[in-house]
């Protein structure tokens, strides 16, 4: 006959003994703390990167010049380490992709742990960028405290933009894309600092920080109407502008910026005469509506590209009203001449600062205006001596040129007189 489970038939005696023994072993393990504790870092569940003694230099050591890292030294069977695992995971999750948050088992790699000075565990060591030395974090090991220490250790390569440095930021290093965070908060956020200090980006991208209050004109220039907004400027003359439309988080922004980081790998760019110019050379005239014509700027604003140069001539600096008037003329004629093969480039020149060119133009009424043809045979035409430059007279001069009625004067010897040598403005340190 068969024994049927649940039919009141007692199980074999050996089965009861096995069950009792298993229960006893579990109870003993629980009471003694033996074999019940185990630090298990699961790659599918945790964001902590496990490292070995042999991989320390590959993962952390070789990146000390650029990166911030943390290592939790633990003992797999230690109950205190098992309890700390969830706390440390919070750090790894929050700083994922930004800071390397690693762990090493000191029961497997006892010699390495001893060599770096690990005693009791859990022990967390911080590895800031060189030349700062690594150090063990003392005191209470909470996720909030560890995260704060790591975020403060991340360096900043961000330029805080002001009216004084905006033009230099946007026009120096022309091969490097410029990425600007427009914010309604006064401080550079950690995420932006971390992006700027990323190992590749720190060499290939320039990161700027602008605030709604301090950079209103810059926001207007980039057509920023809401905050935060991230914009990128690319191209040798900053002609390509793109507004970021993705999620505001480190990885998403990193992926977007990374699409353009390769274009900034060079440290030097070709100069006007085919030579090299320093990568830090600022060219504010590249982003100005009505740039000043000077020795350094003349190739970019007039001589290198096709078209006629419309030059507003005066003594001293240009006023805001004059800039507005000239910008209006520029926009009007650009639209009017579109598709007709004629290009006009607009600029101004200080006759007091450029005495040699003032002598060449022979302007008797100030402000004056001249239209210069910089190609092949250098020549120019200008307003009549008694006529001052304004919207009406400049328009009439251009109409005269378009109608073929203007008389151009050849420059003696076919060569421009010498430009004035001007002192370079002193560089100011950016506030980071």
CSV table of C-alpha atoms in Angstrom, one decimal:
chain,number,residue,atom,x,y,z
A,1,UNK,CA,0.0,0.0,0.0
A,2,UNK,CA,1.1,3.7,-0.6
A,3,UNK,CA,1.6,6.4,2.1
A,4,UNK,CA,-0.5,9.4,1.0
A,5,UNK,CA,0.7,12.9,2.2
A,6,UNK,CA,-2.0,14.6,4.2
A,7,UNK,CA,-3.9,11.4,4.9
A,8,UNK,CA,-2.7,11.3,8.6
A,9,UNK,CA,0.3,9.1,7.8
A,10,UNK,CA,3.4,10.3,9.8
A,11,UNK,CA,6.6,11.3,7.7
A,12,UNK,CA,9.7,9.2,8.1
A,13,UNK,CA,11.8,9.9,11.3
A,14,UNK,CA,15.0,10.8,9.3
A,15,UNK,CA,13.0,13.6,7.6
A,16,UNK,CA,12.2,15.3,10.9
A,17,UNK,CA,15.8,15.1,12.0
A,18,UNK,CA,17.0,16.8,8.9
A,19,UNK,CA,14.5,19.6,9.2
A,20,UNK,CA,15.4,20.1,12.9
A,21,UNK,CA,19.1,20.2,12.1
A,22,UNK,CA,18.6,22.9,9.4
A,23,UNK,CA,16.5,25.0,11.7
A,24,UNK,CA,19.2,24.7,14.4
A,25,UNK,CA,22.0,25.7,12.0
A,26,UNK,CA,20.0,28.8,10.9
A,27,UNK,CA,19.4,29.8,14.5
A,28,UNK,CA,23.0,29.3,15.4
A,29,UNK,CA,24.2,31.3,12.4
A,30,UNK,CA,21.8,34.1,13.4
A,31,UNK,CA,22.9,34.2,17.0
A,32,UNK,CA,26.6,34.0,16.3
A,33,UNK,CA,26.7,36.3,13.3
A,34,UNK,CA,28.6,33.6,11.4
A,35,UNK,CA,28.0,33.3,7.6
A,36,UNK,CA,24.8,35.3,7.8
A,37,UNK,CA,26.5,38.6,6.7
A,38,UNK,CA,27.6,38.9,3.2
A,39,UNK,CA,28.2,42.0,1.1
A,40,UNK,CA,26.8,41.2,-2.3
A,41,UNK,CA,27.2,43.9,-5.0
A,42,UNK,CA,25.0,43.0,-7.9
A,43,UNK,CA,25.8,44.7,-11.2
A,44,UNK,CA,22.1,44.5,-12.2
A,45,UNK,CA,20.9,46.1,-9.0
A,46,UNK,CA,23.7,48.4,-7.9
A,47,UNK,CA,25.6,51.4,-9.6
A,48,UNK,CA,28.7,50.7,-7.5
A,49,UNK,CA,31.7,49.6,-9.6
A,50,UNK,CA,33.7,46.8,-8.1
A,51,UNK,CA,37.4,46.9,-8.6
A,52,UNK,CA,40.4,44.6,-7.8
A,53,UNK,CA,43.9,45.4,-6.7
A,54,UNK,CA,45.2,44.7,-10.2
A,55,UNK,CA,42.6,47.1,-11.9
A,56,UNK,CA,43.0,50.0,-9.5
A,57,UNK,CA,45.4,51.9,-11.7
A,58,UNK,CA,43.5,51.3,-14.8
A,59,UNK,CA,40.2,52.5,-13.4
A,60,UNK,CA,41.3,55.2,-10.9
A,61,UNK,CA,45.1,55.8,-10.9
A,62,UNK,CA,45.5,56.8,-14.5
A,63,UNK,CA,42.6,59.3,-14.4
A,64,UNK,CA,43.7,61.2,-11.2
A,65,UNK,CA,44.7,64.2,-13.3
A,66,UNK,CA,41.1,64.7,-14.5
A,67,UNK,CA,38.6,62.8,-12.4
A,68,UNK,CA,37.2,62.5,-8.9
A,69,UNK,CA,36.7,59.0,-7.5
A,70,UNK,CA,35.6,57.3,-4.3
A,71,UNK,CA,36.5,53.7,-3.1
A,72,UNK,CA,34.6,51.9,-0.3
A,73,UNK,CA,37.0,49.4,1.2
A,74,UNK,CA,34.9,46.6,2.8
A,75,UNK,CA,35.1,43.0,4.1
A,76,UNK,CA,32.6,40.7,2.5
A,77,UNK,CA,31.6,39.0,5.8
A,78,UNK,CA,31.5,42.1,7.9
A,79,UNK,CA,28.0,42.9,9.2
A,80,UNK,CA,28.8,46.7,9.3
A,81,UNK,CA,29.8,46.6,5.7
A,82,UNK,CA,26.6,44.8,4.7
A,83,UNK,CA,24.6,47.5,6.5
A,84,UNK,CA,26.5,50.2,4.7
A,85,UNK,CA,25.9,48.9,1.2
A,86,UNK,CA,22.5,50.5,0.7
A,87,UNK,CA,23.9,53.9,2.0
A,88,UNK,CA,26.8,53.8,-0.4
A,89,UNK,CA,24.5,52.8,-3.3
A,90,UNK,CA,22.6,56.1,-2.8
A,91,UNK,CA,25.9,57.9,-3.6
A,92,UNK,CA,26.6,55.8,-6.6
A,93,UNK,CA,23.0,56.3,-8.0
A,94,UNK,CA,23.1,60.0,-7.5
A,95,UNK,CA,26.5,60.5,-9.1
A,96,UNK,CA,26.2,57.9,-11.8
A,97,UNK,CA,28.2,58.8,-14.9
A,98,UNK,CA,29.7,61.9,-13.1
A,99,UNK,CA,32.0,60.5,-10.4
A,100,UNK,CA,33.5,57.0,-10.2
A,101,UNK,CA,32.0,55.3,-7.1
A,102,UNK,CA,33.9,52.1,-6.5
A,103,UNK,CA,34.3,49.3,-4.0
A,104,UNK,CA,37.1,46.8,-3.1
A,105,UNK,CA,36.8,43.7,-1.0
A,106,UNK,CA,39.6,43.7,1.6
A,107,UNK,CA,39.2,40.0,2.4
A,108,UNK,CA,40.2,39.2,-1.2
A,109,UNK,CA,42.8,42.0,-1.5
A,110,UNK,CA,44.2,42.3,2.0
A,111,UNK,CA,47.7,43.4,1.1
A,112,UNK,CA,46.4,46.3,-1.1
A,113,UNK,CA,44.1,47.5,1.6
A,114,UNK,CA,46.9,47.3,4.2
A,115,UNK,CA,49.2,49.3,1.8
A,116,UNK,CA,46.7,52.1,1.4
A,117,UNK,CA,46.1,52.3,5.2
A,118,UNK,CA,42.7,50.6,5.5
A,119,UNK,CA,42.0,49.3,9.0
A,120,UNK,CA,38.4,49.1,10.2
A,121,UNK,CA,35.7,48.8,7.6
A,122,UNK,CA,33.6,50.3,6.1
A,123,UNK,CA,36.3,52.8,5.0
A,124,UNK,CA,35.7,55.3,2.2
A,125,UNK,CA,38.7,56.9,0.5
A,126,UNK,CA,38.3,60.0,-1.6
A,127,UNK,CA,40.6,60.4,-4.7
A,128,UNK,CA,40.4,64.1,-5.8
A,129,UNK,CA,42.3,65.4,-8.9
A,130,UNK,CA,46.0,65.7,-8.7
A,131,UNK,CA,48.0,67.2,-7.0
A,132,UNK,CA,45.6,66.8,-4.1
A,133,UNK,CA,46.4,63.7,-2.1
A,134,UNK,CA,43.8,60.9,-1.5
A,135,UNK,CA,42.4,60.7,2.0
A,136,UNK,CA,40.1,58.5,4.2
A,137,UNK,CA,36.8,60.1,5.1
A,138,UNK,CA,36.7,60.4,8.8
A,139,UNK,CA,33.5,60.5,11.0
A,140,UNK,CA,30.0,59.4,10.1
A,141,UNK,CA,29.7,57.8,6.7
A,142,UNK,CA,26.3,58.9,5.4
A,143,UNK,CA,25.3,59.1,1.7
A,144,UNK,CA,24.6,62.8,2.0
A,145,UNK,CA,28.0,63.6,3.5
A,146,UNK,CA,29.9,61.4,1.0
A,147,UNK,CA,28.0,63.0,-1.9
A,148,UNK,CA,28.7,66.5,-0.7
A,149,UNK,CA,32.5,65.8,-0.3
A,150,UNK,CA,32.6,64.3,-3.9
A,151,UNK,CA,30.7,67.1,-5.5
A,152,UNK,CA,32.8,69.8,-3.9
A,153,UNK,CA,35.9,68.0,-5.2
A,154,UNK,CA,34.8,68.3,-8.8
A,155,UNK,CA,36.8,71.2,-10.4
A,156,UNK,CA,35.1,73.8,-12.5
A,157,UNK,CA,36.1,74.8,-16.0
A,158,UNK,CA,33.1,77.1,-16.4
A,159,UNK,CA,33.4,80.8,-17.3
A,160,UNK,CA,31.0,83.0,-15.4
A,161,UNK,CA,30.0,85.5,-18.0
A,162,UNK,CA,30.0,89.2,-17.5
A,163,UNK,CA,29.7,92.2,-19.8
A,164,UNK,CA,33.5,92.4,-19.8
A,165,UNK,CA,34.3,88.9,-20.8
A,166,UNK,CA,31.3,87.8,-23.0
A,167,UNK,CA,32.9,88.8,-26.3
A,168,UNK,CA,36.2,87.2,-25.5
A,169,UNK,CA,34.5,83.9,-24.4
A,170,UNK,CA,32.4,83.7,-27.6
A,171,UNK,CA,35.2,84.6,-30.0
A,172,UNK,CA,38.4,83.0,-28.6
A,173,UNK,CA,39.2,79.4,-29.5
A,174,UNK,CA,37.0,79.5,-32.6
A,175,UNK,CA,37.4,75.8,-33.2
A,176,UNK,CA,35.7,75.0,-29.9
A,177,UNK,CA,31.9,75.0,-29.5
A,178,UNK,CA,30.7,77.3,-26.8
A,179,UNK,CA,27.9,76.0,-24.5
A,180,UNK,CA,26.1,78.4,-22.3
A,181,UNK,CA,23.7,77.7,-19.4
A,182,UNK,CA,21.3,80.7,-18.9
A,183,UNK,CA,20.0,80.4,-15.4
A,184,UNK,CA,17.7,82.4,-13.0
A,185,UNK,CA,19.9,81.2,-10.1
A,186,UNK,CA,23.2,83.0,-9.1
A,187,UNK,CA,25.5,80.0,-8.7
A,188,UNK,CA,26.9,77.5,-11.2
A,189,UNK,CA,25.2,74.2,-10.6
A,190,UNK,CA,27.2,71.1,-9.8
A,191,UNK,CA,26.0,69.3,-13.0
A,192,UNK,CA,27.4,72.2,-15.1
A,193,UNK,CA,30.7,72.1,-13.3
A,194,UNK,CA,30.9,68.4,-13.8
A,195,UNK,CA,30.2,68.6,-17.5
A,196,UNK,CA,32.9,71.3,-17.9
A,197,UNK,CA,35.5,69.2,-16.1
A,198,UNK,CA,34.7,66.0,-18.1
A,199,UNK,CA,38.0,64.5,-19.4
A,200,UNK,CA,37.3,65.2,-23.1
A,201,UNK,CA,35.1,68.3,-22.8
A,202,UNK,CA,37.7,70.2,-20.8
A,203,UNK,CA,39.9,70.2,-23.9
A,204,UNK,CA,37.3,70.5,-26.6
A,205,UNK,CA,34.3,72.5,-25.4
A,206,UNK,CA,34.0,75.9,-23.6
A,207,UNK,CA,31.3,76.1,-20.9
A,208,UNK,CA,29.8,79.4,-19.9
A,209,UNK,CA,27.3,80.4,-17.2
A,210,UNK,CA,25.0,83.4,-17.6
A,211,UNK,CA,22.3,84.7,-15.3
A,212,UNK,CA,19.0,86.3,-16.1
A,213,UNK,CA,20.0,89.3,-14.0
A,214,UNK,CA,23.6,89.9,-15.0
A,215,UNK,CA,23.4,88.9,-18.7
A,216,UNK,CA,20.2,90.3,-20.0
A,217,UNK,CA,21.7,91.6,-23.3
A,218,UNK,CA,23.4,88.2,-24.0
A,219,UNK,CA,20.1,86.4,-23.3
A,220,UNK,CA,18.4,88.8,-25.8
A,221,UNK,CA,21.1,88.1,-28.4
A,222,UNK,CA,20.5,84.4,-28.1
A,223,UNK,CA,16.7,84.9,-28.0
A,224,UNK,CA,16.5,83.3,-24.5
A,225,UNK,CA,13.1,83.9,-22.9
A,226,UNK,CA,12.9,81.2,-20.3
A,227,UNK,CA,15.3,79.9,-17.7
A,228,UNK,CA,17.1,77.5,-17.5
A,229,UNK,CA,18.0,77.4,-21.2
A,230,UNK,CA,21.1,75.8,-22.7
A,231,UNK,CA,22.5,77.1,-26.1
A,232,UNK,CA,25.4,76.1,-28.2
A,233,UNK,CA,27.4,78.3,-30.6
A,234,UNK,CA,29.5,76.7,-33.2
A,235,UNK,CA,31.5,77.6,-36.4
A,236,UNK,CA,34.6,79.8,-36.9
A,237,UNK,CA,32.5,83.0,-36.8
A,238,UNK,CA,29.9,81.6,-34.3
A,239,UNK,CA,27.3,81.5,-37.1
A,240,UNK,CA,25.7,78.2,-35.9
A,241,UNK,CA,23.5,78.5,-32.9
A,242,UNK,CA,21.4,75.6,-31.4
A,243,UNK,CA,19.1,75.5,-28.4
A,244,UNK,CA,19.1,72.3,-26.3
A,245,UNK,CA,15.7,70.7,-26.2
A,246,UNK,CA,16.3,67.5,-24.2
A,247,UNK,CA,16.1,66.5,-20.6
A,248,UNK,CA,18.0,68.6,-18.0
A,249,UNK,CA,20.3,65.9,-16.6
A,250,UNK,CA,24.0,65.1,-16.8
A,251,UNK,CA,23.8,62.1,-19.2
A,252,UNK,CA,21.4,63.6,-21.7
A,253,UNK,CA,23.3,66.9,-21.9
A,254,UNK,CA,26.6,65.0,-22.1
A,255,UNK,CA,25.3,63.0,-25.1
A,256,UNK,CA,24.2,66.2,-26.9
A,257,UNK,CA,27.4,68.1,-26.3
A,258,UNK,CA,29.5,65.0,-27.2
A,259,UNK,CA,28.1,65.1,-30.8
A,260,UNK,CA,30.2,68.3,-31.4
A,261,UNK,CA,33.2,67.8,-29.1
A,262,UNK,CA,35.4,66.4,-31.8
A,263,UNK,CA,35.4,69.6,-33.7
A,264,UNK,CA,37.3,71.3,-30.9
A,265,UNK,CA,40.3,69.0,-30.7
A,266,UNK,CA,42.8,71.4,-32.2
A,267,UNK,CA,44.5,74.0,-30.0
A,268,UNK,CA,45.4,76.3,-32.9
A,269,UNK,CA,43.5,77.6,-35.9
A,270,UNK,CA,44.5,79.0,-39.2
A,271,UNK,CA,45.2,82.8,-39.0
A,272,UNK,CA,44.3,85.3,-41.7
A,273,UNK,CA,47.5,84.9,-43.6
A,274,UNK,CA,47.4,81.1,-43.4
A,275,UNK,CA,49.6,81.0,-40.3
A,276,UNK,CA,48.5,79.9,-36.9
A,277,UNK,CA,46.9,82.1,-34.3
A,278,UNK,CA,46.8,81.3,-30.6
A,279,UNK,CA,43.7,79.4,-29.5
A,280,UNK,CA,43.0,82.0,-26.8
A,281,UNK,CA,42.9,85.0,-29.1
A,282,UNK,CA,39.6,86.8,-28.7
A,283,UNK,CA,37.9,88.2,-31.8
A,284,UNK,CA,34.9,90.2,-30.5
A,285,UNK,CA,34.3,91.7,-34.0
A,286,UNK,CA,33.1,88.3,-35.2
A,287,UNK,CA,29.9,88.6,-33.1
A,288,UNK,CA,29.3,92.3,-33.3
A,289,UNK,CA,26.6,93.7,-35.7
A,290,UNK,CA,28.7,96.7,-36.5
A,291,UNK,CA,32.3,95.8,-35.7
A,292,UNK,CA,35.2,98.2,-35.5
A,293,UNK,CA,37.7,98.2,-38.4
A,294,UNK,CA,41.2,97.8,-37.0
A,295,UNK,CA,44.5,96.1,-37.8
A,296,UNK,CA,43.5,92.9,-36.1
A,297,UNK,CA,39.9,92.8,-37.4
A,298,UNK,CA,40.3,94.1,-41.0
A,299,UNK,CA,40.8,90.7,-42.6
A,300,UNK,CA,37.8,89.1,-40.9
A,301,UNK,CA,35.3,92.0,-41.3
A,302,UNK,CA,36.4,93.3,-44.7
A,303,UNK,CA,39.2,91.8,-46.7
A,304,UNK,CA,38.9,88.0,-46.5
A,305,UNK,CA,35.3,87.6,-47.8
A,306,UNK,CA,33.5,88.8,-50.9
A,307,UNK,CA,31.6,92.1,-51.1
A,308,UNK,CA,32.0,95.8,-50.5
A,309,UNK,CA,32.9,97.3,-47.1
A,310,UNK,CA,30.6,100.1,-45.9
A,311,UNK,CA,32.7,102.1,-43.3
A,312,UNK,CA,31.2,104.6,-41.0
A,313,UNK,CA,34.0,107.1,-40.2
A,314,UNK,CA,34.1,109.2,-37.1
A,315,UNK,CA,36.4,110.6,-34.4
A,316,UNK,CA,36.1,108.6,-31.1
A,317,UNK,CA,33.9,105.7,-30.2
A,318,UNK,CA,30.5,104.8,-31.8
A,319,UNK,CA,27.3,105.5,-29.9
A,320,UNK,CA,24.4,103.2,-29.4
A,321,UNK,CA,22.2,105.4,-31.6
A,322,UNK,CA,24.7,105.2,-34.4
A,323,UNK,CA,25.0,101.4,-34.0
A,324,UNK,CA,21.2,101.1,-34.2
A,325,UNK,CA,21.0,103.3,-37.3
A,326,UNK,CA,23.7,101.3,-39.1
A,327,UNK,CA,22.2,98.0,-38.1
A,328,UNK,CA,18.9,99.1,-39.5
A,329,UNK,CA,20.6,100.0,-42.8
A,330,UNK,CA,22.4,96.7,-42.8
A,331,UNK,CA,19.2,94.7,-42.4
A,332,UNK,CA,17.4,96.8,-45.0
A,333,UNK,CA,20.0,96.5,-47.7
A,334,UNK,CA,20.7,92.8,-46.9
A,335,UNK,CA,17.1,92.0,-47.6
A,336,UNK,CA,16.9,94.3,-50.6
A,337,UNK,CA,20.1,92.9,-52.3
A,338,UNK,CA,19.3,89.3,-51.5
A,339,UNK,CA,19.8,87.1,-54.6
A,340,UNK,CA,21.3,90.0,-56.6
A,341,UNK,CA,24.9,88.9,-56.1
A,342,UNK,CA,25.9,92.1,-54.2
A,343,UNK,CA,27.2,91.7,-50.6
A,344,UNK,CA,27.6,94.7,-48.2
A,345,UNK,CA,29.6,94.4,-45.0
A,346,UNK,CA,29.1,97.0,-42.4
A,347,UNK,CA,31.6,98.4,-39.9
A,348,UNK,CA,33.0,101.6,-38.4
A,349,UNK,CA,36.4,103.2,-37.9
A,350,UNK,CA,37.9,105.6,-35.4
A,351,UNK,CA,39.8,108.2,-37.4
A,352,UNK,CA,41.7,109.4,-34.3
A,353,UNK,CA,42.9,105.9,-33.6
A,354,UNK,CA,43.9,105.2,-37.3
A,355,UNK,CA,45.7,108.4,-38.5
A,356,UNK,CA,47.3,106.8,-41.5
A,357,UNK,CA,43.9,105.6,-42.9
A,358,UNK,CA,42.3,108.9,-41.9
A,359,UNK,CA,44.9,110.6,-44.2
A,360,UNK,CA,44.0,108.2,-47.0
A,361,UNK,CA,40.3,108.8,-46.8
A,362,UNK,CA,40.7,112.6,-46.5
A,363,UNK,CA,37.4,113.1,-44.6
A,364,UNK,CA,36.5,116.8,-44.0
A,365,UNK,CA,33.1,116.3,-42.5
A,366,UNK,CA,32.6,114.0,-39.5
A,367,UNK,CA,30.9,111.6,-39.3
A,368,UNK,CA,31.6,110.5,-42.8
A,369,UNK,CA,31.2,107.3,-44.8
A,370,UNK,CA,33.2,105.4,-47.4
A,371,UNK,CA,32.6,102.2,-49.4
A,372,UNK,CA,35.7,100.2,-49.9
A,373,UNK,CA,36.3,97.6,-52.5
A,374,UNK,CA,39.1,95.4,-51.0
A,375,UNK,CA,39.6,93.0,-53.9
A,376,UNK,CA,42.3,93.0,-56.6
A,377,UNK,CA,42.8,96.8,-57.2
A,378,UNK,CA,42.1,98.5,-53.8
A,379,UNK,CA,39.8,101.4,-54.3
A,380,UNK,CA,37.0,103.4,-52.4
A,381,UNK,CA,34.3,106.0,-52.9
A,382,UNK,CA,32.9,108.3,-50.2
A,383,UNK,CA,30.4,110.9,-49.4
A,384,UNK,CA,30.9,114.4,-50.8
A,385,UNK,CA,33.1,116.5,-48.5
A,386,UNK,CA,30.3,118.7,-47.2
A,387,UNK,CA,27.9,115.8,-46.6
A,388,UNK,CA,27.7,114.3,-43.1
A,389,UNK,CA,26.9,110.6,-42.8
A,390,UNK,CA,23.4,109.7,-41.7
A,391,UNK,CA,20.8,107.2,-42.7
A,392,UNK,CA,19.7,109.2,-45.8
A,393,UNK,CA,23.1,110.1,-47.1
A,394,UNK,CA,24.5,106.6,-46.6
A,395,UNK,CA,21.5,105.1,-48.4
A,396,UNK,CA,22.0,107.6,-51.3
A,397,UNK,CA,25.7,106.6,-51.6
A,398,UNK,CA,24.8,102.9,-51.8
A,399,UNK,CA,22.1,103.5,-54.4
A,400,UNK,CA,24.6,105.5,-56.4
A,401,UNK,CA,27.0,102.6,-56.3
A,402,UNK,CA,24.3,100.1,-57.3
A,403,UNK,CA,23.3,102.3,-60.2
A,404,UNK,CA,26.9,102.4,-61.5
A,405,UNK,CA,27.3,106.2,-61.0
A,406,UNK,CA,29.9,106.2,-58.2
A,407,UNK,CA,33.5,107.1,-58.9
A,408,UNK,CA,36.0,104.9,-57.1
A,409,UNK,CA,39.5,106.3,-56.2
A,410,UNK,CA,42.5,103.9,-56.5
A,411,UNK,CA,44.8,103.6,-53.5
A,412,UNK,CA,48.3,104.8,-54.2
A,413,UNK,CA,50.7,101.8,-54.8
A,414,UNK,CA,47.8,99.5,-54.5
A,415,UNK,CA,48.6,98.9,-50.8
A,416,UNK,CA,46.9,100.0,-47.6
A,417,UNK,CA,48.8,102.3,-45.2
A,418,UNK,CA,50.0,100.9,-41.9
A,419,UNK,CA,47.4,100.2,-39.3
A,420,UNK,CA,47.9,101.6,-35.8
A,421,UNK,CA,49.4,99.3,-33.2
A,422,UNK,CA,47.1,99.1,-30.3
A,423,UNK,CA,47.8,97.9,-26.8
A,424,UNK,CA,46.1,94.6,-26.0
A,425,UNK,CA,43.5,94.7,-23.2
A,426,UNK,CA,44.7,93.0,-20.0
A,427,UNK,CA,43.2,89.7,-19.4
A,428,UNK,CA,40.9,89.4,-16.4
A,429,UNK,CA,40.5,86.2,-14.4
A,430,UNK,CA,37.1,84.6,-14.8
A,431,UNK,CA,35.1,84.3,-11.6
A,432,UNK,CA,34.3,80.6,-11.2
